[in-house]
CSV table of C-alpha atoms and ligand atoms in Angstrom, one decimal:
chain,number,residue,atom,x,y,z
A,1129,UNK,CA,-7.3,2.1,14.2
A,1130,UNK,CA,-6.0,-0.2,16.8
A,1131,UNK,CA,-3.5,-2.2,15.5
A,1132,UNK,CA,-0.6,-2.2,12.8
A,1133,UNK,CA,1.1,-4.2,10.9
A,1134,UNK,CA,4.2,-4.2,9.0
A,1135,UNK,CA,4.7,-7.4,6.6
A,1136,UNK,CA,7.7,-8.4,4.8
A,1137,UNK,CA,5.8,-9.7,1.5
A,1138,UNK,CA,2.8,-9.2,-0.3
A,1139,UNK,CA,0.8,-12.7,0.2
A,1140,UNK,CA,2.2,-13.0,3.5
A,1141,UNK,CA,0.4,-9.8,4.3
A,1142,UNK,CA,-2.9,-10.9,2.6
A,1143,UNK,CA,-2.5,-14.2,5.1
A,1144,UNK,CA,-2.0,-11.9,8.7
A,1145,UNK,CA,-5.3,-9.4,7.3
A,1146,UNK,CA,-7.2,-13.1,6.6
A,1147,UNK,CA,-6.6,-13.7,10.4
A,1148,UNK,CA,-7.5,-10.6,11.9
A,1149,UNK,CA,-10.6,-10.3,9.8
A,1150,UNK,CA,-11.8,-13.9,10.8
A,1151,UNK,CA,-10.8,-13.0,14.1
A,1152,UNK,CA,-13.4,-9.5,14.2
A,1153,UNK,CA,-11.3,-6.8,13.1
A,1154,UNK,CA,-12.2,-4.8,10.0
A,1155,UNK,CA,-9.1,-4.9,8.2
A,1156,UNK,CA,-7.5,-3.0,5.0
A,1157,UNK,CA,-4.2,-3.8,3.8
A,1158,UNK,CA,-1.8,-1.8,1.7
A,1159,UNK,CA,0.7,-2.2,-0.9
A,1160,UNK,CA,3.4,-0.1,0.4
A,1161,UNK,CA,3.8,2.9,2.8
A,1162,UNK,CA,0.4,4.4,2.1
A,1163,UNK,CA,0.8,8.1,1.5
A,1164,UNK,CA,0.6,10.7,4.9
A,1165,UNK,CA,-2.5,12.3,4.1
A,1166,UNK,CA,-4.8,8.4,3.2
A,1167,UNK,CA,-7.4,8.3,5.8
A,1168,UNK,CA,-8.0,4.9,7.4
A,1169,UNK,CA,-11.2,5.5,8.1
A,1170,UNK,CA,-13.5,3.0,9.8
A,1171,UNK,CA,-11.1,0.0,10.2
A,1172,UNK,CA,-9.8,-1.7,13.2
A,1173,UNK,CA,-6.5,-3.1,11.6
A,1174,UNK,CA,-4.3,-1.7,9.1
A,1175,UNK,CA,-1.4,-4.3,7.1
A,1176,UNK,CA,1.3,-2.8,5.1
A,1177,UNK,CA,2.6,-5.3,2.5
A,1178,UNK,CA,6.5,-4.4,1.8
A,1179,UNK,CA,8.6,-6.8,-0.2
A,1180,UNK,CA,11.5,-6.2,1.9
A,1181,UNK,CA,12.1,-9.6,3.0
A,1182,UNK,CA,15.3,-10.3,0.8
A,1183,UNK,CA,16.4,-6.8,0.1
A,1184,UNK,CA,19.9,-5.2,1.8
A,1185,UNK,CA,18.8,-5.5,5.3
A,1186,UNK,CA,19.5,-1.5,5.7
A,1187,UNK,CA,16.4,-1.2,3.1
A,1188,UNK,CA,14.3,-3.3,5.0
A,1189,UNK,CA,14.8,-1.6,8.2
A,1190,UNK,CA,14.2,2.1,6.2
A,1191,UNK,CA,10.9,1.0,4.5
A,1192,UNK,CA,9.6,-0.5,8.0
A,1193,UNK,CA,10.1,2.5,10.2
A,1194,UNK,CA,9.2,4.4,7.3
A,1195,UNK,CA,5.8,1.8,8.0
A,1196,UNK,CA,6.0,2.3,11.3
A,1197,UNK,CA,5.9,6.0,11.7
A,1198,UNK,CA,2.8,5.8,8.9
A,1199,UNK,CA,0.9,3.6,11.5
A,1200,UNK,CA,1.3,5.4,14.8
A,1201,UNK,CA,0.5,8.7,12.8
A,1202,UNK,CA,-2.3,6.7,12.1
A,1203,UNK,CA,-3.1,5.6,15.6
A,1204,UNK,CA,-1.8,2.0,15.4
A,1205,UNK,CA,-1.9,0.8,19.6
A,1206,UNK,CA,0.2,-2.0,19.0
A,1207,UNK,CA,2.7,-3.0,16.1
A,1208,UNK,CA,3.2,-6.3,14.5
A,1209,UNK,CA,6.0,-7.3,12.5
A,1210,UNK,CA,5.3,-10.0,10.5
A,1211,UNK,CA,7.0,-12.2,8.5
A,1212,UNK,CA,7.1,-16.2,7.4
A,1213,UNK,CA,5.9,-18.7,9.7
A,1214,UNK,CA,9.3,-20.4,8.2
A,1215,UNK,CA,11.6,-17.7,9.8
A,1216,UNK,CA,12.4,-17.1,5.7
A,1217,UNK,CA,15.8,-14.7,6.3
A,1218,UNK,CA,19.5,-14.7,5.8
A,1219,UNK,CA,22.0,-14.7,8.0
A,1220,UNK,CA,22.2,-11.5,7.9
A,1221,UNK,CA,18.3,-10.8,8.6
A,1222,UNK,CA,16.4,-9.1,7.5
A,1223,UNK,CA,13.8,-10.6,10.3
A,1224,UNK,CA,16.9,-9.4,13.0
A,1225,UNK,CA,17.9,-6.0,11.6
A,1226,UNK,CA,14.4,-5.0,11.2
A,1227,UNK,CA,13.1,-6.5,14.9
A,1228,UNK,CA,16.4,-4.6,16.1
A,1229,UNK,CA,15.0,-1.5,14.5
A,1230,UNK,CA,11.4,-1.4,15.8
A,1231,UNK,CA,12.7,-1.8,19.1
A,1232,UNK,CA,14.6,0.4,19.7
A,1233,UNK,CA,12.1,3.2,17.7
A,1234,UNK,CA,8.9,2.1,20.4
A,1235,UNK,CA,11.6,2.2,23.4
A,1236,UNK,CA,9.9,-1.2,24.3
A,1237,UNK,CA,11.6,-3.3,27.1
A,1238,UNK,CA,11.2,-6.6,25.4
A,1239,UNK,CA,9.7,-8.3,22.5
A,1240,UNK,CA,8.5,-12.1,21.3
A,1241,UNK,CA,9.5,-13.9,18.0
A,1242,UNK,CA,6.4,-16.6,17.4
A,1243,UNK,CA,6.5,-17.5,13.5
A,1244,UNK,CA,4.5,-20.8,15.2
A,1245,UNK,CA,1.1,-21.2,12.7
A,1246,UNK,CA,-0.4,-24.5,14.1
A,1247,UNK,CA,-2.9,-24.6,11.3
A,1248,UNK,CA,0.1,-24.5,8.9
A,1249,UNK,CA,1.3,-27.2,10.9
A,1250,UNK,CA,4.7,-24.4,11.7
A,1251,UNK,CA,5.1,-25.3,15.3
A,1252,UNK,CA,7.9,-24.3,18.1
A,1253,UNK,CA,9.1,-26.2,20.8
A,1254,UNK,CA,12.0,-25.6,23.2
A,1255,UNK,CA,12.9,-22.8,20.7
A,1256,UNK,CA,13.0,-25.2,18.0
A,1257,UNK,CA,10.9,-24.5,14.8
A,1258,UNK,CA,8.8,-27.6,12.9
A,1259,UNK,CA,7.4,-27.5,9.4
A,1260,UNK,CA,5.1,-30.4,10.0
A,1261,UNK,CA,6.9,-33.9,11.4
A,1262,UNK,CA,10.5,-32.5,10.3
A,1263,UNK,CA,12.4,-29.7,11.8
A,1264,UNK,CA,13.1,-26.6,9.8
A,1265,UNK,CA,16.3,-27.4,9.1
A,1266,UNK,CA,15.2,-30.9,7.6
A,1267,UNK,CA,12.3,-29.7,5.7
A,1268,UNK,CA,12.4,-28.4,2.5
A,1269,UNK,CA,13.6,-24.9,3.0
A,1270,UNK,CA,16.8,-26.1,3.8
A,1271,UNK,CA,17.1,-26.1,-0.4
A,1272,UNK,CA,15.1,-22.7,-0.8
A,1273,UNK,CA,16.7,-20.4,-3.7
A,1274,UNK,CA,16.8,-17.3,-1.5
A,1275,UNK,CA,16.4,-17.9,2.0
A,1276,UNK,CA,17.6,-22.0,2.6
A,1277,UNK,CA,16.8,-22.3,6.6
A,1278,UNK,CA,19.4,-24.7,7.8
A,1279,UNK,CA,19.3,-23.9,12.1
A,1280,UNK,CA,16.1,-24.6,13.5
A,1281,UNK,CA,17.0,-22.7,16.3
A,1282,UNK,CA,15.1,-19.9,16.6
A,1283,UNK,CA,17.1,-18.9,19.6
A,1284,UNK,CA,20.5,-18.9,17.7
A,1285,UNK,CA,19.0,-17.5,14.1
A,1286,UNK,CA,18.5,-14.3,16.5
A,1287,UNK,CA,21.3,-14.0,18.5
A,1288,UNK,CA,22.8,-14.8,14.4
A,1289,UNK,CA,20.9,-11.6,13.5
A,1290,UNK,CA,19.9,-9.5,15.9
A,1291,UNK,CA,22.3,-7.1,18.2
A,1292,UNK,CA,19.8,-7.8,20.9
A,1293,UNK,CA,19.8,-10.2,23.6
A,1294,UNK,CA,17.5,-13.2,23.1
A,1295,UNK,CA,16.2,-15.6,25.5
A,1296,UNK,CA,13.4,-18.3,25.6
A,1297,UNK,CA,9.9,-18.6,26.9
A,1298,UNK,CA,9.3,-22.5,26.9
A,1299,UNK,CA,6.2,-24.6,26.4
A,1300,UNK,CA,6.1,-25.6,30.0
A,1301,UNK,CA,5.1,-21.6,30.7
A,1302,UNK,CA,2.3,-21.6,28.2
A,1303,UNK,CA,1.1,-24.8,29.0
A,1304,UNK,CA,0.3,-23.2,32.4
A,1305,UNK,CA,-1.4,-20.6,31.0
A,1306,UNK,CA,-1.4,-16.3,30.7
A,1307,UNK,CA,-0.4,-15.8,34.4
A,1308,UNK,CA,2.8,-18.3,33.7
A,1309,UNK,CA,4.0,-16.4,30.7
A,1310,UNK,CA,3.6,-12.9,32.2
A,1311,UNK,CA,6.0,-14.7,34.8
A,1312,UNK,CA,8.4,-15.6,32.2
A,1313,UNK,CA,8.4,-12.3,30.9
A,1314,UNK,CA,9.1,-10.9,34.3
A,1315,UNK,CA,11.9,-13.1,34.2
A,1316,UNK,CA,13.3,-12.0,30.9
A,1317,UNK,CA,13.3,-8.9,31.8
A,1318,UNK,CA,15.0,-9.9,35.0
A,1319,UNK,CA,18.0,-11.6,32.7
A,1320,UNK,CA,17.8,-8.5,30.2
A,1321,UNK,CA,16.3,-10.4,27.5
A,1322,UNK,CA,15.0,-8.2,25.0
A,1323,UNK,CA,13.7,-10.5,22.6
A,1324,UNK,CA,12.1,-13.9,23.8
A,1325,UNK,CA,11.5,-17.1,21.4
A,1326,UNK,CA,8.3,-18.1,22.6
A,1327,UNK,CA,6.9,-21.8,22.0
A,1328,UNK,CA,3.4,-22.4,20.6
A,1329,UNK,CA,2.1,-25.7,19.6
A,1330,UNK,CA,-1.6,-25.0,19.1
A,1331,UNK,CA,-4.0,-22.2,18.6
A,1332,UNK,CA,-4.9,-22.6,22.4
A,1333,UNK,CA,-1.0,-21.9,22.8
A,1334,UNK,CA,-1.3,-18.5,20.5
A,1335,UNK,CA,-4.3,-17.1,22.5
A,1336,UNK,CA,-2.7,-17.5,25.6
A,1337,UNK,CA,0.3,-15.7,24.2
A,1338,UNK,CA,-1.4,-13.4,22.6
A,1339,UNK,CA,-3.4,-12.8,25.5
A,1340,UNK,CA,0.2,-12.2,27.8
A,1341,UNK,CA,1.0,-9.4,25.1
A,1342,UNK,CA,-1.7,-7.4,25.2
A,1343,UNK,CA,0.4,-4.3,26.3
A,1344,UNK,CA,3.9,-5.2,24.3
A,1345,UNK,CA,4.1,-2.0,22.1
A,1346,UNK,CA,5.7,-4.4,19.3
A,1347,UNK,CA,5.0,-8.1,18.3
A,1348,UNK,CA,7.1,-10.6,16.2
A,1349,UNK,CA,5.9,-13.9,13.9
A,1350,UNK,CA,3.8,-15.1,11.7
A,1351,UNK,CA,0.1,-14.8,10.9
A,1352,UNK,CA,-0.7,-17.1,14.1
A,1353,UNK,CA,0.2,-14.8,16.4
A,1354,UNK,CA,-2.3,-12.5,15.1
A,1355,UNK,CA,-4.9,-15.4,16.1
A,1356,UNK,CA,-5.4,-13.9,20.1
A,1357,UNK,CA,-4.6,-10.2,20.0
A,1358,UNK,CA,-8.5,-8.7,18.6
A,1359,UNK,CA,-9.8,-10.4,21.2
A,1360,UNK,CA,-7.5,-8.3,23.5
A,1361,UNK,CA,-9.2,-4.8,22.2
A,1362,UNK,CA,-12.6,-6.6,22.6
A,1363,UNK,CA,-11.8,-7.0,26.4
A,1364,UNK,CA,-10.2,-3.5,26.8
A,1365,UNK,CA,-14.4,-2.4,24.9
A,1366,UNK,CA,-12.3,-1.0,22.3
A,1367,UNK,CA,-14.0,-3.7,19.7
A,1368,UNK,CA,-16.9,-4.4,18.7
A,1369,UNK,CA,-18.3,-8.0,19.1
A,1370,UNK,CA,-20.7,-8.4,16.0
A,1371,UNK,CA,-18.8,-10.6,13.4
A,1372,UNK,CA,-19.4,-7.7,10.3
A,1373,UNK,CA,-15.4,-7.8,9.9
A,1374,UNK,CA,-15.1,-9.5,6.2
A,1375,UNK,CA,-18.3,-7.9,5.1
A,1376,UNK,CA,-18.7,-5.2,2.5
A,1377,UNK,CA,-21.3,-3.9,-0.1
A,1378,UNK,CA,-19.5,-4.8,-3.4
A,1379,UNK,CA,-20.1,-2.1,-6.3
A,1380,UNK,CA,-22.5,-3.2,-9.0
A,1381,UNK,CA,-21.0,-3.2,-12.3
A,1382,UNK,CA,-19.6,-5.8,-15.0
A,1383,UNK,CA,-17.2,-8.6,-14.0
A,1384,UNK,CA,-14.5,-10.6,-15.4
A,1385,UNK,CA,-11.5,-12.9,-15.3
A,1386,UNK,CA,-7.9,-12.5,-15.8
A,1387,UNK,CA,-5.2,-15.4,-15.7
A,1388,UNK,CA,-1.6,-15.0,-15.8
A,1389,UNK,CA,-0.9,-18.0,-13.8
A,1390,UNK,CA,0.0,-21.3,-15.7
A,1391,UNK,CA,0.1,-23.6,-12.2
A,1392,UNK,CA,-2.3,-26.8,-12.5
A,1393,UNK,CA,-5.1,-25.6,-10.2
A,1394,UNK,CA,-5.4,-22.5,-12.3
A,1395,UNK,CA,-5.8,-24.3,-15.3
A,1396,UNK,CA,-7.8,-26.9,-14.4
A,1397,UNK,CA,-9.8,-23.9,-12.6
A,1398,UNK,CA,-10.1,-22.7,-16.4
A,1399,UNK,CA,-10.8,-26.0,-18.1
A,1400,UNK,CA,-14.2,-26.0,-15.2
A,1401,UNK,CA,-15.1,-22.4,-16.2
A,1402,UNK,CA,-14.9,-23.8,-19.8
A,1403,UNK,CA,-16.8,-26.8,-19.5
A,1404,UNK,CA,-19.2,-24.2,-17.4
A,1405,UNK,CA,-20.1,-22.0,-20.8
A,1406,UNK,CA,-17.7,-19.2,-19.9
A,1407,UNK,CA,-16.6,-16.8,-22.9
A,1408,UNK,CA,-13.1,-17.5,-22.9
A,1409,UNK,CA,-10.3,-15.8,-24.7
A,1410,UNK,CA,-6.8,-17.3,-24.7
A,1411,UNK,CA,-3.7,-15.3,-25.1
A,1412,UNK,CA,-0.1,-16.3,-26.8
A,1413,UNK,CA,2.7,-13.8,-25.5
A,1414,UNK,CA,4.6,-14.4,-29.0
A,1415,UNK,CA,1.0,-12.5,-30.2
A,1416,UNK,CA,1.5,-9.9,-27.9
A,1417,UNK,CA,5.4,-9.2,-29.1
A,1418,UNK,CA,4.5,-9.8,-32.6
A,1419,UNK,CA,1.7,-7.6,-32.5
A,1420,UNK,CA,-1.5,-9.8,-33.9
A,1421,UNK,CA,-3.5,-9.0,-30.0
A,1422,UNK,CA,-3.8,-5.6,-28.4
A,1423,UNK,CA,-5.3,-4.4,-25.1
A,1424,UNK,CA,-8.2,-2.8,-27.4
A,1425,UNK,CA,-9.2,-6.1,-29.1
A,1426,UNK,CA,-9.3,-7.6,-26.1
A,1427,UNK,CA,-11.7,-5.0,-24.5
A,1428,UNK,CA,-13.6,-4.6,-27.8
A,1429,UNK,CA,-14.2,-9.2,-27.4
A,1430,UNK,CA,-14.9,-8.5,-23.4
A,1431,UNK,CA,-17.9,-6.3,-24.3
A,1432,UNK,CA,-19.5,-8.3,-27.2
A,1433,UNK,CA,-20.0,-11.0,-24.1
A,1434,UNK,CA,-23.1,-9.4,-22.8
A,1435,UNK,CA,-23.9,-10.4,-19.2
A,1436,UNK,CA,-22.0,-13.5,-19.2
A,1437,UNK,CA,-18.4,-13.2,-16.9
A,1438,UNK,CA,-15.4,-13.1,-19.7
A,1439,UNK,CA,-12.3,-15.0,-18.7
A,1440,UNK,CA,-9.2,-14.0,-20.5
A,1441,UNK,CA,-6.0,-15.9,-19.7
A,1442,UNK,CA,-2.3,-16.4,-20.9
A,1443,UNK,CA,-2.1,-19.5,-18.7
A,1444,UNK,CA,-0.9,-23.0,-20.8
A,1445,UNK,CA,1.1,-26.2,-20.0
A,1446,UNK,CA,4.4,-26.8,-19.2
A,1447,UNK,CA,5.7,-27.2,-23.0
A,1448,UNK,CA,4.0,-24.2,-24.4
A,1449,UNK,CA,5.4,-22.4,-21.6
A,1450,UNK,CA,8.9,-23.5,-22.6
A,1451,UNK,CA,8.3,-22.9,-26.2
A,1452,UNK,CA,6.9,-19.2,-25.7
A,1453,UNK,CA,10.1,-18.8,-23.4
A,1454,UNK,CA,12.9,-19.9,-25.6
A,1455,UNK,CA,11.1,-17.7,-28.4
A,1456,UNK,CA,11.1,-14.9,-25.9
A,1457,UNK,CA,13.3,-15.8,-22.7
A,1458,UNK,CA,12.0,-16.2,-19.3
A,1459,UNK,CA,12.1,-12.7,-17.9
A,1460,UNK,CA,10.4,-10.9,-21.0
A,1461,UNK,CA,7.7,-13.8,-22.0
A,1462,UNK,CA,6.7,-13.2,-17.9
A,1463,UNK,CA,6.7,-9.3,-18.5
A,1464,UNK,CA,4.8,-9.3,-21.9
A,1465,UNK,CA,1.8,-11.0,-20.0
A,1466,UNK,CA,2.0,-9.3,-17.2
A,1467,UNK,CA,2.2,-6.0,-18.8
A,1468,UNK,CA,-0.4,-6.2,-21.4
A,1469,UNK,CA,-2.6,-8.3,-18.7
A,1470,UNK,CA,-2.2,-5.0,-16.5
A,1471,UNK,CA,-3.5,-3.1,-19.2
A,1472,UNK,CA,-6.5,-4.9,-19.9
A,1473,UNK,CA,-7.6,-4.7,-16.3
A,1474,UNK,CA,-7.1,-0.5,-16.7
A,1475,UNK,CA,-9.0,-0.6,-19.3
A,1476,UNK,CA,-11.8,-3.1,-17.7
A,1477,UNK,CA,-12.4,-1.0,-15.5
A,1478,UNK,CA,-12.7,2.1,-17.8
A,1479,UNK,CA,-15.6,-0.3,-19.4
A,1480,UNK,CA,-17.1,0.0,-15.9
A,1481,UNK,CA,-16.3,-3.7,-15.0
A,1482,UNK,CA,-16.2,-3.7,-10.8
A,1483,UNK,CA,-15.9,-7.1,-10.0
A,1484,UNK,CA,-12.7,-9.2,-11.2
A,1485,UNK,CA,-10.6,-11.9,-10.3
A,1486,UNK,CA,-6.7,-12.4,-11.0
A,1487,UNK,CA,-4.7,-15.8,-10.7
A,1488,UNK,CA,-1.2,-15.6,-10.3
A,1489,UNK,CA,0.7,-13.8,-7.5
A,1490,UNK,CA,3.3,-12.3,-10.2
A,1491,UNK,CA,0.1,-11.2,-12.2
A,1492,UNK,CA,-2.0,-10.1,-9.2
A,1493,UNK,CA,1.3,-7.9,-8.3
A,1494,UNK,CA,1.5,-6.2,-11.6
A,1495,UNK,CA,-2.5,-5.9,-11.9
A,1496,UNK,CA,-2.5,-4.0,-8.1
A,1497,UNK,CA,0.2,-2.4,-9.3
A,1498,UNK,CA,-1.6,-0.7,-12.3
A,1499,UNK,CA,-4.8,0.1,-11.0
A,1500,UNK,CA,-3.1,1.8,-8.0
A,1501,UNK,CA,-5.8,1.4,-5.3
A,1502,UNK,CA,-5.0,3.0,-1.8
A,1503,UNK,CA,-5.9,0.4,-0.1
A,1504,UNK,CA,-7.7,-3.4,0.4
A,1505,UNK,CA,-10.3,-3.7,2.0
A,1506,UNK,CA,-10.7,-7.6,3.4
A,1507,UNK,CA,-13.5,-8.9,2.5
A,1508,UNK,CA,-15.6,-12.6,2.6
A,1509,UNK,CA,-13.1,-15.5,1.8
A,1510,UNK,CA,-13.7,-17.5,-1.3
A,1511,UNK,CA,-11.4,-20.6,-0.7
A,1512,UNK,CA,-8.1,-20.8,2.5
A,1513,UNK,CA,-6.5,-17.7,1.6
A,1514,UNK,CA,-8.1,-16.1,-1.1
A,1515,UNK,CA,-10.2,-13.4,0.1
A,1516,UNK,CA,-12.5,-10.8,-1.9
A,1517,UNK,CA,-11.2,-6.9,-1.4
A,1518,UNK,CA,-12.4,-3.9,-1.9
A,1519,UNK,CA,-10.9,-1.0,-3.1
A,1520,UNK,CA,-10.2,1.8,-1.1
A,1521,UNK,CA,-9.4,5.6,-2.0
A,1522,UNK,CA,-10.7,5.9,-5.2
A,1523,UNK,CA,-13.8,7.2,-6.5
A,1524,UNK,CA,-14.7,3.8,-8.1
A,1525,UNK,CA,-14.0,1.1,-5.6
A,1526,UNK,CA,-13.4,-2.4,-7.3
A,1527,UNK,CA,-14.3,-5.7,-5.8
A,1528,UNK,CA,-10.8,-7.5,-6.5
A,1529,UNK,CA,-10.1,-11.3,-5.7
A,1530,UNK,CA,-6.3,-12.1,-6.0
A,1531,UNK,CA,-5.4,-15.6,-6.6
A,1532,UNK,CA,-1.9,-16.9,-5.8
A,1533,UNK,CA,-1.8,-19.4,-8.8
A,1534,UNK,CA,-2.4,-22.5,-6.8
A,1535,UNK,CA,-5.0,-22.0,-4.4
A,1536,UNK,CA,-8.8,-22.1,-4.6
A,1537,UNK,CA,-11.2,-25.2,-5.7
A,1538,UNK,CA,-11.5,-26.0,-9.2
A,1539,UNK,CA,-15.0,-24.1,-9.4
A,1540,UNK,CA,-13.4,-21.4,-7.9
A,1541,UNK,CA,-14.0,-18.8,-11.2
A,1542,UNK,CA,-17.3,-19.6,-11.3
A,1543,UNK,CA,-18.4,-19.6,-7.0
A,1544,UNK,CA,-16.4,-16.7,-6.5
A,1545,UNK,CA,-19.2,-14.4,-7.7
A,1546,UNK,CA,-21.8,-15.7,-5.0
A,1547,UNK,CA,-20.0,-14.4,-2.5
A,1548,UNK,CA,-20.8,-10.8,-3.3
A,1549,UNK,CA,-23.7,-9.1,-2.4
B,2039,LIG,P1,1.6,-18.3,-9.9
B,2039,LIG,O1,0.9,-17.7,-8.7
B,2039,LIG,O2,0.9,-19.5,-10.4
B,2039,LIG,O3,3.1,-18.5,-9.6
B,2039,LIG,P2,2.4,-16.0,-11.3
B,2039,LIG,O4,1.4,-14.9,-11.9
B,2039,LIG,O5,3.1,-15.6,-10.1
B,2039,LIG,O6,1.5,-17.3,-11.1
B,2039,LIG,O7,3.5,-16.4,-12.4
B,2039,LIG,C1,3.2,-16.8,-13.7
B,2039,LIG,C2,4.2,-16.2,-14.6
B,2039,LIG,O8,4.1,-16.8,-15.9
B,2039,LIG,C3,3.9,-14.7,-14.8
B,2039,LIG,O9,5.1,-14.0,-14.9
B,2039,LIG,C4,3.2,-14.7,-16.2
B,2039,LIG,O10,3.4,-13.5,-16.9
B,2039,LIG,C5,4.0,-15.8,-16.9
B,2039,LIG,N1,3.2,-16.4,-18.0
B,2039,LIG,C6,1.8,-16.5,-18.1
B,2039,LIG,N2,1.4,-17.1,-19.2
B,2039,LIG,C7,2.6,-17.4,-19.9
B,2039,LIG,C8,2.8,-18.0,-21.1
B,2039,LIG,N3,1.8,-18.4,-21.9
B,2039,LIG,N4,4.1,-18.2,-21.5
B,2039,LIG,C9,5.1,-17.7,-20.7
B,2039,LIG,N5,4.9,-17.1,-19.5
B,2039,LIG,C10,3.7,-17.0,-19.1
């Protein structure tokens, strides 16, 4: 394993293992601290998914070095703390605390903060981070429920959070290229800095950068800054260069379809698997609570489908939504489907299905959740950010494709499946 990475959300770390995979590196990614005696075997890249991003900042910081210590047991050359290309934190951090933390436990001299993703259109200049034409603080996570970003001032959200001293690396250095912002570092270091803002407008800004790094012990930002740090290993002949990253042998076995999300590209991705021929089965949570539906019917249907891919889904418009949730309230109508949607995909795979796909990030969490796999695999990506996986660590790997609700075409239940080999 070369490199390690410690994310502070689940989809966020799906996102960073996207890059490194496109980028060469075979890459597995974990839903928590993966336990001391998992093997890593024959990947480049290892991403642990925490959800520590709005926790107690003291959390965040034990889960992380708990993360940490797991990947340099594990042989992780170079760390990566990851977190949203909108700087998502409190006042209070955790994205401070947590850089603050890592520091100090790989005794490194000094460290870069670069949430810029350019293909995201997150760019920073003079410090300053852009969602798009507006500034952070004039986008729309100034109104975000958790996190509302109202500085776009990466410089002074540090110095806000972290007990370290921050400086800046400025576009004019990276515009100039590697040897100018190993200058700038030498600089930093000069001042004291231990954390630098650096500025990155484009991709061709992020490999530059990431080239600069190559020895920092620990890296800070989003997915982007992912984009030039493989190719650093490939230099070093620690990589290989054939493209196989992304590839893997899915099992044979049935498949199916499970949707807990109720956003409009998942539906409409259900009303095209419909119009398609699909066996579909639609599910009511009030059935669920009231007991006319259980896991073993729905198993008992998925079989009597013969060859063809069953899609089962809870997923319905805005009204019946409302309706199911006034019945039931919000919380518990969410947890019924979820819960007995969890279920099902236990016991899909008991019926020796090895292919699925799940839409809804809620739903994909309490599906992973369930069926417990040691790690992700990254495989071939079906649509921007939707990768297939494999399972890793079991006796049975499972070809999973986790959907956040609103991404991937509208034939994206029924292309999905060409992708495996
Ligand atoms: P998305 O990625 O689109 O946000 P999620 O899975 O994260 O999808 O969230 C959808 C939520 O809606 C889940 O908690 C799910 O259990 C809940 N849900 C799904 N179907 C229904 C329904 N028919 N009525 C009420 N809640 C539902």
């Amino acid at each position: 394993m070369l490199l390690g990475a410690i994310a502070d959300d689940l989809t966020g770390a799906t996102d960073l293992a996207l890059v490194l995979s496109r980028e060469g590196m075979r890459t597995i990614q974990t839903v928590g601290v993966p336990p001391a005696g998992f093997d890593p075997a024959n990947v480049d890249a290892v991403v642990v998914a925490l959800k520590s991003r709005t926790i107690p900042s003291s959390e965040a910081v034990r889960m992380s070095l708990e993360a940490l210590a797991w990947l340099k047991a594990a042989g992780a050359r170079q760390i990566i703390f990851k977190y949203c290309s909108t700087f998502d934190s409190t006042p209070k951090g955790n994205i401070g605390p947590v850089t603050d933390a890592l520091v100090k436990a790989l005794g490194t001299d000094l460290t870069i903060v670069c949430p810029a993703f350019p293909a995201n259109r997150r760019t920073i200049y003079k410090g300053h981070l852009f969602v798009g034409e507006q500034l952070l603080s004039e986008s729309p996570m100034r109104h975000h429920p958790l996190t509302p970003m109202t500085d776009s001032s990466l410089v002074r959200l540090m110095v806000a959070q972290s007990g370290l001293q921050v400086g800046l690396v400025s576009h004019d250095a990276v515009a100039r290229g590697v040897d100018a912002v190993r200058d700038a570092f030498d600089a930093a270091k000069t001042r004291r800095d231990r954390v630098v803002v650096v500025d990155a407008i484009s991709d061709r800004d992020l490999r530059v950068i990431g080239e600069a790094i190559a020895d920092f012990p620990l890296v800070t930002g989003g997915s982007g800054i992912a984009i030039g740090l493989p190719e650093n290993f490939r230099r070093a002949g620690l990589l290989a260069s054939d493209k196989t990253a992304g590839q893997f042998a899915a099992p044979a076995g049935r498949s199916a379809i499970l949707a807990g999300s109720c956003s409009e590209a998942t539906r409409k991705q259900i009303k095209v698997a419909i119009d398609a021929g699909l066996p579909v089965l639609k599910l009511d949570p009030i059935d669920i609570v009231e007991g006319r539906i259980t896991v073993g019917e729905v198993l008992e249907w998925t079989l009597s489908q013969g060859d063809a891919v069953p899609l089962i889904y809870s997923s319905a418009d805005p009204q019946d939504v409302l309706a199911a949730q006034k019945r039931l309230g919000q919380e518990r109508a969410g947890e019924v489907i979820e819960t007995f949607l969890a279920q099902t995909a236990i016991g899909l795979r008991g019926e020796g299905v090895r292919r699925l796909i799940v839409a809804g990030g809620e739903t994909s969490g309490a599906v992973v959740g369930a069926l417990a796999p040691a790690a992700l695999l990254i495989g071939p990506e079906i649509d921007p950010g939707v990768p297939w996986t494999l399972t890793s660590g079991d006796n049975e790997p499972m070809a999973l494709a986790l959907k956040s609700g609103n991404f991937g075409a509208a034939d994206f239940f029924l292309k999905a499946w060409k992708m495996l080999t």
